[in-house]
Amino acid sequence: MDSRILAIIAAFLASAIYGLNHTVAKGVMPVYIEPFGFIFLRVFGAAILFWAISIFGPREKIATSDWPRIFGCAIFGMVINMLFFFKGLSLSTPINSSVIVTLSPVMVLILASILIRERITLLKSAGIVVGLGGALVLVLFSNATKENAPNIPLGNILFIVNAFSYGLYLILVRPLTSKYHPFTIMKWLFLIAVIINFPITIGEFTAVEWGSLPFEAVWKMAFVVLGTTFSTYLLNIYALKQLSASTISAFIYLQPLIAIIYAVATGADRLTPVKVIAALLVFAGVYMVTIKKTKTTA
């Protein structure tokens, strides 16, 4: 099969896994595991996997000058990002999380304009306003509570913080990707994340009754560690070898689509007029931010 087709399949699979994750992860919180305990399981499991697979990559030493950036990437990409997302998911709904997470390109543009003085055009400025407006609709006009979603507005706010944190992580990690092998970067980021997350998450992790977990909870936890955290990164790395970053970014629209279909089909969430309006605003905003004036080839 053509390598470009394989890359497109890889990018699609990564987005599909992310889309399913909103409902799968929600399905075990807080009945079987609290959100912070789930984060420890996620980063600890991923750290083991990335250190194991790193033996197949080159042996590289991190330059002393790069350690502050490595530390910052772990803080924003594997600590604040993950803690706020899972805590938000325990409070809100899968559809809300999948829609708001799509704002990541908008957050990246805002942060890039502040940190690296990247110019924002009028169209992109309008996209920021429209996209954030959609998120604000979810925060202000969603029902305050529902079954298994005790504080939807607060959860939605945590999703926005999560998107900002992940956007900052993308900006910080970009220079490292040109200097080090992906395995080298990820094994250190996740090891640091385990150490930082430990005092915050270990209490909820040890509170889990591991011996009495049903199979449903076990496979969902395994999906988050092996699928959402480990496999998606490898799939995106493979896709980036054949496709441009702009092509890869287009797949972000698949995530909420798949999340909504899966959540509604399994009865985990339902569509409402507010969610539809908010989703359309967010999608329009992200499109306006990511659209290129000139056509680029993948």
Short mmCIF file of C-alpha atoms in Angstrom, two decimals:
data_model
loop_
_atom_site.label_atom_id
_atom_site.label_comp_id
_atom_site.label_asym_id
_atom_site.label_seq_id
_atom_site.Cartn_x
_atom_site.Cartn_y
_atom_site.Cartn_z
CA MET A 1 0.00 0.00 0.00
CA ASP A 2 1.15 3.55 -0.78
CA SER A 3 3.02 5.16 2.13
CA ARG A 4 0.89 8.32 1.96
CA ILE A 5 -2.31 6.28 2.26
CA LEU A 6 -0.85 4.48 5.27
CA ALA A 7 0.00 7.84 6.83
CA ILE A 8 -3.59 9.06 6.31
CA ILE A 9 -4.88 5.85 7.91
CA ALA A 10 -2.51 6.41 10.86
CA ALA A 11 -3.72 9.99 11.34
CA PHE A 12 -7.34 8.83 11.14
CA LEU A 13 -6.76 6.07 13.70
CA ALA A 14 -5.10 8.53 16.10
CA SER A 15 -8.08 10.91 15.86
CA ALA A 16 -10.50 7.99 16.24
CA ILE A 17 -8.77 6.85 19.43
CA TYR A 18 -8.85 10.38 20.83
CA GLY A 19 -12.53 10.63 19.94
CA LEU A 20 -13.40 7.35 21.67
CA ASN A 21 -11.33 8.32 24.71
CA HIS A 22 -13.81 11.01 25.82
CA THR A 23 -16.47 8.38 26.48
CA VAL A 24 -14.20 5.45 27.42
CA ALA A 25 -12.29 7.38 30.10
CA LYS A 26 -15.52 8.93 31.39
CA GLY A 27 -16.94 5.42 31.80
CA VAL A 28 -14.63 4.50 34.68
CA MET A 29 -14.65 7.82 36.57
CA PRO A 30 -15.39 8.14 39.42
CA VAL A 31 -16.98 4.72 39.97
CA TYR A 32 -13.78 2.68 39.68
CA ILE A 33 -11.05 5.32 39.79
CA GLU A 34 -10.92 9.04 40.56
CA PRO A 35 -9.51 11.36 37.84
CA PHE A 36 -6.17 12.09 39.51
CA GLY A 37 -5.59 8.41 40.24
CA PHE A 38 -6.30 7.73 36.57
CA ILE A 39 -3.62 10.25 35.60
CA PHE A 40 -0.99 8.45 37.66
CA LEU A 41 -1.93 5.17 35.97
CA ARG A 42 -1.73 6.89 32.59
CA VAL A 43 1.66 8.60 32.98
CA PHE A 44 3.25 5.70 34.87
CA GLY A 45 2.08 3.17 32.29
CA ALA A 46 3.18 5.37 29.39
CA ALA A 47 6.56 6.02 31.01
CA ILE A 48 7.22 2.27 31.23
CA LEU A 49 6.20 1.78 27.59
CA PHE A 50 8.28 4.67 26.25
CA TRP A 51 11.37 3.65 28.23
CA ALA A 52 10.95 0.08 26.96
CA ILE A 53 10.60 1.15 23.33
CA SER A 54 13.48 3.65 23.61
CA ILE A 55 15.98 0.78 23.31
CA PHE A 56 15.07 0.73 19.61
CA GLY A 57 15.98 4.41 19.22
CA PRO A 58 19.35 6.19 19.36
CA ARG A 59 21.15 6.81 22.63
CA GLU A 60 21.05 10.56 23.13
CA LYS A 61 22.12 12.83 25.96
CA ILE A 62 19.97 15.85 26.75
CA ALA A 63 21.98 19.10 26.69
CA THR A 64 22.08 20.92 30.02
CA SER A 65 20.55 24.02 28.45
CA ASP A 66 17.52 21.99 27.30
CA TRP A 67 16.50 20.63 30.71
CA PRO A 68 14.43 23.71 31.70
CA ARG A 69 12.46 23.35 28.46
CA ILE A 70 12.06 19.60 29.05
CA PHE A 71 10.77 20.35 32.55
CA GLY A 72 8.33 22.96 31.19
CA CYS A 73 7.04 20.55 28.56
CA ALA A 74 6.34 17.94 31.24
CA ILE A 75 4.54 20.50 33.42
CA PHE A 76 2.25 21.79 30.67
CA GLY A 77 1.94 18.66 28.52
CA MET A 78 1.75 15.81 31.06
CA VAL A 79 0.76 17.46 34.36
CA ILE A 80 -1.55 20.50 34.05
CA ASN A 81 -2.90 19.35 30.67
CA MET A 82 -3.82 15.84 31.82
CA LEU A 83 -4.95 16.70 35.36
CA PHE A 84 -7.33 19.42 34.19
CA PHE A 85 -8.69 17.31 31.31
CA PHE A 86 -9.50 14.26 33.42
CA LYS A 87 -10.88 16.32 36.30
CA GLY A 88 -13.01 18.24 33.80
CA LEU A 89 -14.18 14.99 32.21
CA SER A 90 -15.29 13.70 35.62
CA LEU A 91 -17.40 16.85 36.09
CA SER A 92 -18.71 17.42 32.54
CA THR A 93 -19.74 15.31 29.52
CA PRO A 94 -17.90 13.56 26.65
CA ILE A 95 -19.45 15.79 23.96
CA ASN A 96 -18.49 18.99 25.79
CA SER A 97 -14.90 17.80 26.25
CA SER A 98 -14.50 16.73 22.60
CA VAL A 99 -15.78 20.09 21.33
CA ILE A 100 -13.71 22.30 23.64
CA VAL A 101 -10.49 20.28 23.13
CA THR A 102 -10.79 21.12 19.43
CA LEU A 103 -9.83 24.69 20.41
CA SER A 104 -6.15 23.67 20.73
CA PRO A 105 -5.10 25.33 17.41
CA VAL A 106 -6.77 28.56 18.58
CA MET A 107 -4.89 28.40 21.88
CA VAL A 108 -1.62 27.74 20.06
CA LEU A 109 -2.13 30.83 17.88
CA ILE A 110 -2.89 33.04 20.91
CA LEU A 111 0.14 31.80 22.82
CA ALA A 112 2.40 32.00 19.76
CA SER A 113 1.46 35.64 19.27
CA ILE A 114 2.40 36.37 22.89
CA LEU A 115 5.51 34.23 23.26
CA ILE A 116 7.12 34.30 19.83
CA ARG A 117 5.42 37.40 18.37
CA GLU A 118 3.69 35.46 15.60
CA ARG A 119 1.50 37.83 13.55
CA ILE A 120 -2.26 37.33 13.81
CA THR A 121 -4.28 38.30 10.74
CA LEU A 122 -7.78 39.78 10.85
CA LEU A 123 -9.29 36.44 9.79
CA LYS A 124 -7.42 34.57 12.51
CA SER A 125 -8.45 37.19 15.09
CA ALA A 126 -12.07 36.68 14.08
CA GLY A 127 -11.54 32.91 14.34
CA ILE A 128 -10.24 33.30 17.91
CA VAL A 129 -13.33 35.31 18.89
CA VAL A 130 -15.76 32.88 17.22
CA GLY A 131 -14.04 29.76 18.60
CA LEU A 132 -13.81 31.05 22.16
CA GLY A 133 -17.40 32.24 21.83
CA GLY A 134 -18.46 28.66 21.14
CA ALA A 135 -16.63 27.46 24.24
CA LEU A 136 -18.26 30.24 26.26
CA VAL A 137 -21.70 29.10 25.07
CA LEU A 138 -20.99 25.65 26.53
CA VAL A 139 -19.79 27.15 29.82
CA LEU A 140 -22.70 29.56 30.28
CA PHE A 141 -25.65 27.74 28.78
CA SER A 142 -25.06 24.04 29.51
CA ASN A 143 -27.16 22.45 32.24
CA ALA A 144 -25.41 22.80 35.59
CA THR A 145 -25.59 19.09 36.40
CA LYS A 146 -26.71 15.74 35.03
CA GLU A 147 -26.21 12.11 35.93
CA ASN A 148 -22.47 11.37 36.23
CA ALA A 149 -21.67 15.03 35.46
CA PRO A 150 -21.95 16.91 38.78
CA ASN A 151 -20.65 20.33 37.65
CA ILE A 152 -20.73 20.80 33.88
CA PRO A 153 -19.82 24.54 33.75
CA LEU A 154 -16.75 24.02 35.97
CA GLY A 155 -15.74 20.97 33.95
CA ASN A 156 -15.99 23.00 30.74
CA ILE A 157 -13.77 25.72 32.23
CA LEU A 158 -11.19 23.06 33.12
CA PHE A 159 -11.27 21.87 29.49
CA ILE A 160 -10.39 25.42 28.36
CA VAL A 161 -7.44 25.53 30.78
CA ASN A 162 -6.43 22.10 29.46
CA ALA A 163 -6.46 23.42 25.88
CA PHE A 164 -4.31 26.42 26.86
CA SER A 165 -1.82 24.20 28.67
CA TYR A 166 -1.57 21.79 25.74
CA GLY A 167 -1.11 24.72 23.35
CA LEU A 168 1.77 26.01 25.43
CA TYR A 169 3.27 22.51 25.48
CA LEU A 170 3.17 22.35 21.67
CA ILE A 171 5.08 25.63 21.43
CA LEU A 172 7.68 24.59 24.01
CA VAL A 173 8.30 21.11 22.59
CA ARG A 174 8.67 22.21 18.95
CA PRO A 175 12.42 23.11 19.16
CA LEU A 176 13.16 19.81 20.91
CA THR A 177 11.68 17.74 18.09
CA SER A 178 14.37 18.95 15.71
CA LYS A 179 17.20 18.06 18.13
CA TYR A 180 16.18 14.71 19.63
CA HIS A 181 14.52 11.46 18.64
CA PRO A 182 10.84 11.25 19.68
CA PHE A 183 11.56 8.27 21.97
CA THR A 184 14.21 10.30 23.80
CA ILE A 185 11.86 13.23 24.35
CA MET A 186 8.87 11.19 25.45
CA LYS A 187 10.68 8.87 27.86
CA TRP A 188 12.07 11.85 29.80
CA LEU A 189 8.85 13.86 29.68
CA PHE A 190 6.81 11.00 31.08
CA LEU A 191 9.39 10.10 33.72
CA ILE A 192 9.38 13.72 34.97
CA ALA A 193 5.56 13.69 34.81
CA VAL A 194 5.43 10.60 37.03
CA ILE A 195 7.59 12.33 39.66
CA ILE A 196 5.64 15.61 39.61
CA ASN A 197 2.22 13.94 39.51
CA PHE A 198 3.09 11.46 42.26
CA PRO A 199 2.19 13.57 45.36
CA ILE A 200 -0.97 14.89 43.67
CA THR A 201 -2.28 11.58 42.34
CA ILE A 202 -0.95 8.72 44.47
CA GLY A 203 -3.73 9.01 47.09
CA GLU A 204 -6.50 8.39 44.54
CA PHE A 205 -4.40 5.74 42.79
CA THR A 206 -3.89 3.65 45.95
CA ALA A 207 -7.59 4.03 46.86
CA VAL A 208 -8.56 1.90 43.86
CA GLU A 209 -9.71 -1.63 44.73
CA TRP A 210 -7.58 -3.22 42.03
CA GLY A 211 -8.45 -6.81 42.95
CA SER A 212 -12.19 -6.31 42.47
CA LEU A 213 -12.20 -4.33 39.22
CA PRO A 214 -14.59 -5.75 36.58
CA PHE A 215 -13.33 -6.51 33.10
CA GLU A 216 -15.16 -3.44 31.75
CA ALA A 217 -13.07 -1.13 33.94
CA VAL A 218 -9.82 -2.98 33.18
CA TRP A 219 -10.13 -2.78 29.40
CA LYS A 220 -11.09 0.90 29.54
CA MET A 221 -8.07 1.73 31.71
CA ALA A 222 -5.84 -0.29 29.37
CA PHE A 223 -7.32 1.58 26.38
CA VAL A 224 -6.35 4.95 27.90
CA VAL A 225 -2.76 3.85 28.64
CA LEU A 226 -2.05 1.77 25.52
CA GLY A 227 -4.32 3.58 23.08
CA THR A 228 -4.85 7.22 24.04
CA THR A 229 -1.41 7.81 25.54
CA PHE A 230 1.01 5.46 23.77
CA SER A 231 -0.40 4.39 20.39
CA THR A 232 -1.73 7.79 19.31
CA TYR A 233 1.69 9.37 19.70
CA LEU A 234 3.33 6.67 17.59
CA LEU A 235 0.60 6.90 14.95
CA ASN A 236 0.96 10.68 14.68
CA ILE A 237 4.75 10.41 14.44
CA TYR A 238 4.38 7.96 11.54
CA ALA A 239 1.81 10.22 9.84
CA LEU A 240 4.06 13.27 10.16
CA LYS A 241 6.76 11.48 8.18
CA GLN A 242 4.54 11.54 5.09
CA LEU A 243 2.05 14.39 5.59
CA SER A 244 2.42 18.10 6.28
CA ALA A 245 1.49 19.56 9.64
CA SER A 246 -1.44 21.40 8.05
CA THR A 247 -2.81 18.12 6.69
CA ILE A 248 -2.45 16.46 10.07
CA SER A 249 -4.20 19.37 11.80
CA ALA A 250 -7.28 18.85 9.61
CA PHE A 251 -7.87 15.54 11.37
CA ILE A 252 -8.69 17.41 14.59
CA TYR A 253 -12.23 17.82 13.24
CA LEU A 254 -12.69 14.03 13.29
CA GLN A 255 -12.21 13.88 17.06
CA PRO A 256 -15.49 15.53 18.14
CA LEU A 257 -17.38 13.88 15.28
CA ILE A 258 -16.31 10.41 16.41
CA ALA A 259 -16.75 11.35 20.07
CA ILE A 260 -20.32 12.57 19.50
CA ILE A 261 -21.32 9.50 17.45
CA TYR A 262 -19.85 7.10 20.02
CA ALA A 263 -21.21 8.97 23.06
CA VAL A 264 -24.74 9.17 21.62
CA ALA A 265 -24.68 5.55 20.36
CA THR A 266 -23.64 4.22 23.78
CA GLY A 267 -26.03 6.47 25.69
CA ALA A 268 -23.17 8.23 27.49
CA ASP A 269 -24.30 11.67 26.32
CA ARG A 270 -26.91 13.34 24.11
CA LEU A 271 -26.97 16.17 21.62
CA THR A 272 -28.81 19.37 22.54
CA PRO A 273 -29.36 22.60 20.58
CA VAL A 274 -26.81 24.37 22.82
CA LYS A 275 -24.15 21.74 22.06
CA VAL A 276 -24.84 21.90 18.33
CA ILE A 277 -24.58 25.71 18.23
CA ALA A 278 -21.43 25.70 20.36
CA ALA A 279 -19.83 22.99 18.21
CA LEU A 280 -20.54 24.90 15.00
CA LEU A 281 -19.00 28.06 16.48
CA VAL A 282 -15.90 26.20 17.66
CA PHE A 283 -15.45 24.41 14.32
CA ALA A 284 -15.85 27.68 12.42
CA GLY A 285 -13.34 29.41 14.68
CA VAL A 286 -10.76 26.64 14.36
CA TYR A 287 -11.21 26.62 10.57
CA MET A 288 -10.66 30.39 10.39
CA VAL A 289 -7.51 30.08 12.50
CA THR A 290 -6.00 27.15 10.56
CA ILE A 291 -6.98 28.11 6.98
CA LYS A 292 -4.10 29.02 4.68
CA LYS A 293 -4.18 31.88 2.18
CA THR A 294 -2.23 29.84 -0.33
CA LYS A 295 -2.77 26.20 -1.07
CA THR A 296 -0.13 23.88 0.38
CA THR A 297 0.68 20.36 -0.65
CA ALA A 298 0.99 17.52 1.80
#
